[in-house]
GROMACS .gro file of C-alpha atoms in nm:
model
  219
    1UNK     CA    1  18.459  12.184   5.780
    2UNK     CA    2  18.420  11.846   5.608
    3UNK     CA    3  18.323  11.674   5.916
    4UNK     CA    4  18.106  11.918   6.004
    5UNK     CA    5  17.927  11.876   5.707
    6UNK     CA    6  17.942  11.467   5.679
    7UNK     CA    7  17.764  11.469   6.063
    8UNK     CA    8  17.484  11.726   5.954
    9UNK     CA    9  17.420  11.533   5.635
   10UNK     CA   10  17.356  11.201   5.865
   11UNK     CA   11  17.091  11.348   6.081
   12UNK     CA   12  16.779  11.201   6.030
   13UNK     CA   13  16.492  11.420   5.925
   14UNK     CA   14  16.214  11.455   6.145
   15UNK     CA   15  15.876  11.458   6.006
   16UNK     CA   16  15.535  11.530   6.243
   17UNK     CA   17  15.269  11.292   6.194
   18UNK     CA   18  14.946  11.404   6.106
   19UNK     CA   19  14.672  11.309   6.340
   20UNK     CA   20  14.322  11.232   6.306
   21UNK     CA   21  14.074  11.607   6.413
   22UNK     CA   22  13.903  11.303   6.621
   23UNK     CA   23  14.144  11.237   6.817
   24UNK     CA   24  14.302  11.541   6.907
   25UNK     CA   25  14.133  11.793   7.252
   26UNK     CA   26  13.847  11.702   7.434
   27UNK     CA   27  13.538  11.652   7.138
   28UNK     CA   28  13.259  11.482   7.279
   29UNK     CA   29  13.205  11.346   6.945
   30UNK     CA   30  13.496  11.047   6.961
   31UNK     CA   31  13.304  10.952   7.258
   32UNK     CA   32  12.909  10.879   7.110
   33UNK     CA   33  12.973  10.470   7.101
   34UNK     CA   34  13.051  10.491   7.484
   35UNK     CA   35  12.726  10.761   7.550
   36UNK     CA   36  12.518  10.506   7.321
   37UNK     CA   37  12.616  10.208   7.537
   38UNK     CA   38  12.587  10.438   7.892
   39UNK     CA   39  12.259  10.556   7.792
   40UNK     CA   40  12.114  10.174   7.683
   41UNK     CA   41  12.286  10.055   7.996
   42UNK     CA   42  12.103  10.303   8.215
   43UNK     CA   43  11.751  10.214   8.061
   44UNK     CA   44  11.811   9.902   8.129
   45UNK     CA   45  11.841   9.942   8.489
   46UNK     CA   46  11.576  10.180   8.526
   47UNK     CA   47  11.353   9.912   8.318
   48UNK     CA   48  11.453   9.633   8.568
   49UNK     CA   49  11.382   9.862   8.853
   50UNK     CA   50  11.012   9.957   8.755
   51UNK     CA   51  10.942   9.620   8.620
   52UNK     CA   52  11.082   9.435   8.935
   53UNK     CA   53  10.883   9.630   9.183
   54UNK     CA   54  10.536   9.635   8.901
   55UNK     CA   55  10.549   9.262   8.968
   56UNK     CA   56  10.606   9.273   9.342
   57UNK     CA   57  10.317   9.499   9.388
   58UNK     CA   58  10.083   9.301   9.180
   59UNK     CA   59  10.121   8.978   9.376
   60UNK     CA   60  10.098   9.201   9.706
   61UNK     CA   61   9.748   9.291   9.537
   62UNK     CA   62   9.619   8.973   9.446
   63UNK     CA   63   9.743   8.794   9.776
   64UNK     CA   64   9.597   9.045   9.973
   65UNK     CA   65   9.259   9.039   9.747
   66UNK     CA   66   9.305   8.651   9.802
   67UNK     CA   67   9.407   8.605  10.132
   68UNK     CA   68   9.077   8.595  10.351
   69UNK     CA   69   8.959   8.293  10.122
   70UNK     CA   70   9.248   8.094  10.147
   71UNK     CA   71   9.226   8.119  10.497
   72UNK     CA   72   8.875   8.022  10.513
   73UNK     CA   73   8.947   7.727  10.312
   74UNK     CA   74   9.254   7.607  10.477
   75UNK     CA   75   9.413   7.634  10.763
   76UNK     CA   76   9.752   7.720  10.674
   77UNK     CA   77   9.870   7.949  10.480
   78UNK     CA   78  10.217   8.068  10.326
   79UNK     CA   79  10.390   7.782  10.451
   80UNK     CA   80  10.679   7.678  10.192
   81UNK     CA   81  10.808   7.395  10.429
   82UNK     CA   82  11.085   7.586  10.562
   83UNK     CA   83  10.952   7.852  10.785
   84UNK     CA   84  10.993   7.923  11.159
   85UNK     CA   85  10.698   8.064  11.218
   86UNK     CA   86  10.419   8.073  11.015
   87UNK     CA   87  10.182   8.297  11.264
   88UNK     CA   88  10.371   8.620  11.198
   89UNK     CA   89  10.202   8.868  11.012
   90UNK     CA   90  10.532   8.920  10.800
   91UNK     CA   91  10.572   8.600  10.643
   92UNK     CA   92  10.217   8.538  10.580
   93UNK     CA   93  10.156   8.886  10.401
   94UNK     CA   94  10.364   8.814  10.096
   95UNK     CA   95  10.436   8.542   9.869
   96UNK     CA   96  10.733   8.363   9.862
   97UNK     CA   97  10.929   8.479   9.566
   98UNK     CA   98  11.113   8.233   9.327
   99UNK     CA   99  11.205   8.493   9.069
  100UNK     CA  100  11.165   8.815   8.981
  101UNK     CA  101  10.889   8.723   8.771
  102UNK     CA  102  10.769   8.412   8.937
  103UNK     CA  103  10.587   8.402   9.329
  104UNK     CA  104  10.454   8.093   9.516
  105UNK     CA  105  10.228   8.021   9.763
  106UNK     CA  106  10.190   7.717   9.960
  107UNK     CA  107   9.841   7.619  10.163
  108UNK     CA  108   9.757   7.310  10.354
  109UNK     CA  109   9.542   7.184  10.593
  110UNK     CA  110   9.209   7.099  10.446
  111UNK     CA  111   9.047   6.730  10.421
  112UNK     CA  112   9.130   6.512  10.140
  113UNK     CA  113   9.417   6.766  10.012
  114UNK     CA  114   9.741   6.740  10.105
  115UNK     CA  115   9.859   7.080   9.967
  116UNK     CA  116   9.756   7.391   9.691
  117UNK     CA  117  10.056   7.540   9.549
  118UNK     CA  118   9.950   7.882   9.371
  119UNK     CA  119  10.204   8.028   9.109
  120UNK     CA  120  10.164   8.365   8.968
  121UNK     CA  121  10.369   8.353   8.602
  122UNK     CA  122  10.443   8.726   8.570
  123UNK     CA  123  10.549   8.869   8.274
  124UNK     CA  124  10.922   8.966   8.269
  125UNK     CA  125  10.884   9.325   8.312
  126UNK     CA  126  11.199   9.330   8.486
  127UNK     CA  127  11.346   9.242   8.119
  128UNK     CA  128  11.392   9.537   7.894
  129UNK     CA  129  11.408   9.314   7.570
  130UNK     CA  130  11.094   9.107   7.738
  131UNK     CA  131  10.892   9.421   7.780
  132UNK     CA  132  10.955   9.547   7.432
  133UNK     CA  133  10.834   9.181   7.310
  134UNK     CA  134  10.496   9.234   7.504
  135UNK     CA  135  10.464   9.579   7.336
  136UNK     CA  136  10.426   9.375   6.977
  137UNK     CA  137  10.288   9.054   7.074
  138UNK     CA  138   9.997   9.027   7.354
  139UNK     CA  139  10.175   8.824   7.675
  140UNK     CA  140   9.940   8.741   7.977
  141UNK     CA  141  10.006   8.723   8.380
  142UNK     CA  142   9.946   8.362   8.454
  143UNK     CA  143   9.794   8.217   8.787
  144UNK     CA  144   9.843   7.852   8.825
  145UNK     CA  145   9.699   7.654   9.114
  146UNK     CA  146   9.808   7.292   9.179
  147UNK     CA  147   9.586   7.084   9.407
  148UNK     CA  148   9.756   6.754   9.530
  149UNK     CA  149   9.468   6.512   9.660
  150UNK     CA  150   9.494   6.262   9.901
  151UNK     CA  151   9.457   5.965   9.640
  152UNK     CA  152   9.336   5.723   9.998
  153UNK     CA  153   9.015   5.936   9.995
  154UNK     CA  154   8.938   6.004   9.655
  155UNK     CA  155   8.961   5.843   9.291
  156UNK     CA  156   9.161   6.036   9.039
  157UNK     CA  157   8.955   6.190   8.739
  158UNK     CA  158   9.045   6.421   8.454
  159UNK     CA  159   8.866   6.778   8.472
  160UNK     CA  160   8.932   7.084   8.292
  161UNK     CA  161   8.736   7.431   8.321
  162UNK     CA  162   8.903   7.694   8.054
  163UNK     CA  163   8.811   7.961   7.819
  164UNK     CA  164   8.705   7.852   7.461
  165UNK     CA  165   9.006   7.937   7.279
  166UNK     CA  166   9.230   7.831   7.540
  167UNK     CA  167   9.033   7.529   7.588
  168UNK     CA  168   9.052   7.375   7.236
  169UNK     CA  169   9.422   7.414   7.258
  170UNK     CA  170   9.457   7.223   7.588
  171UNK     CA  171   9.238   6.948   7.412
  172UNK     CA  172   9.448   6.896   7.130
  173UNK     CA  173   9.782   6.946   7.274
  174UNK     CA  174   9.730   6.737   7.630
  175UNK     CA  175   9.680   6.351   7.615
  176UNK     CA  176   9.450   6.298   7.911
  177UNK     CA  177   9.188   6.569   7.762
  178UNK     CA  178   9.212   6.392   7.434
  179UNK     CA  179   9.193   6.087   7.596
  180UNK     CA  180   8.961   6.075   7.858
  181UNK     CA  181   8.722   6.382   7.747
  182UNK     CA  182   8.534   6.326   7.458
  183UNK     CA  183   8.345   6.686   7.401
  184UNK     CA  184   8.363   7.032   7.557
  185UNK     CA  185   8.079   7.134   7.715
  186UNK     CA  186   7.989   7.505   7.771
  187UNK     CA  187   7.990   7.642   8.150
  188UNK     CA  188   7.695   7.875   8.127
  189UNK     CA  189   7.473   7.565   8.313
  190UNK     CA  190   7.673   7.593   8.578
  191UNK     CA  191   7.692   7.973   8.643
  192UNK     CA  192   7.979   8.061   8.486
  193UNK     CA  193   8.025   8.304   8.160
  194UNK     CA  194   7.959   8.181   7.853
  195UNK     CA  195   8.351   8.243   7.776
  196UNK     CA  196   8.414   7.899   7.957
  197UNK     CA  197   8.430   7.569   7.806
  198UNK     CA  198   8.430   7.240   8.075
  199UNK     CA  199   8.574   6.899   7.984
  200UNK     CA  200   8.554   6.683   8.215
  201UNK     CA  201   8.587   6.264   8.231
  202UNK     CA  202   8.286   6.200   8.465
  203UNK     CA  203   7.964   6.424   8.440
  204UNK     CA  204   7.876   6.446   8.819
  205UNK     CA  205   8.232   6.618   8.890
  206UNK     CA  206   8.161   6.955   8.761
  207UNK     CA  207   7.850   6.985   8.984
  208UNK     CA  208   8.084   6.920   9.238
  209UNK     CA  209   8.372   7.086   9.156
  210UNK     CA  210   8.148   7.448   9.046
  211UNK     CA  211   7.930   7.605   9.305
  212UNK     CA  212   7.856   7.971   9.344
  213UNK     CA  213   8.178   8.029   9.543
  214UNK     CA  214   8.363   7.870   9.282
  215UNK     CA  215   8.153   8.101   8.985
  216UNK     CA  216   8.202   8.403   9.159
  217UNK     CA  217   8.548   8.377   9.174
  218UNK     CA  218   8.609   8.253   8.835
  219UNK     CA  219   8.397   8.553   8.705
   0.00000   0.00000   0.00000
């Protein structure tokens, strides 16, 4: 009987510990972090979707709207230096696309130009973080066009045709409007709205440069 009583004194007690209501069954409520994160997660992707393809329709729009007077004006179009082919109707009825938010255009083929590059600066729709940003502060679509001149048949000048607020900016902040053009002139002489401002180095350029063509286009 003493044994039996010295082995059942040396058992260990068991104790059950207490858990946490949170942790214990299937409650949907230990879970809300990972629904949070799913549900962010999922806007994003649906936000990257719609802006992606927003972007890729607009510069289908404006190179279609665009595409009849580039070809007019030069006599090939599209061509990024690496295509095949640049007669088929697929690669010339889309720009090339850099980015999701950034599409080129190459043309060539017109006297005393060696090439246009045309960039269309989209806004990064695509970005969920982006598009929020736009919501607060006013962003713009951008269209760039960069003319490279055949410097044997033509001397170089400084030129600039901008509206007024965005004018007096590229006047202070760029050296060779600072530099080489003393005023800004307004554009409404030359056809244009009275939104534009001209600087220009040499007076008899902007006649040149603006004709009706050029006025309709920029209106």
């Amino acid at each position: 009987s003493d044994s039996f009583k010295s082995s059942s004194s040396s058992t260990p007690d068991f104790k059950i510990a207490e858990v946490p209501a949170n942790l214990t069954g299937n409650r949907w409520e230990a879970y809300y972090c990972e629904a949070i994160m799913m549900i962010a997660l999922l806007g994003y992707l649906i936000n990257f979707l719609i802006g992606r393809t927003k972007n890729s329709q607009l510069a289908t729009t404006i190179f279609r709207s665009q595409r009849d007077l580039l070809q007019r004006n030069f006599s090939l179009v599209g061509d990024n230096g690496q295509t095949k082919n640049t007669s088929s109707d697929e690669q010339i009825d889309t720009m090339h696309k850099e980015s999701e938010n950034l599409y080129i255009l190459w043309c060539s083929g017109r006297i005393s130009i060696d090439s246009m590059l045309v960039e269309l600066r989209f806004i990064k729709r695509q970005c969920l973080f982006n598009s929020l940003a736009a919501l607060i502060k006013s962003i713009n679509d951008t269209i760039v066009y960069t003319m490279d001149y055949n410097k044997d048949d033509m001397d170089t000048f400084v030129f600039c045709l901008a509206r007024k607020r965005c004018a007096a900016k590229l006047h202070r902040d760029m050296n060779d409007l600072s530099q080489f053009c003393a005023e800004r002139k307004n554009a409404d002489k030359k056809g244009l709205s009275a939104n534009y401002q001209i600087l220009s180095e040499l007076g008899e350029v902007s006649s040149a440069i603006i004709d009706t063509k050029v006025a309709d286009f920029m209106d």
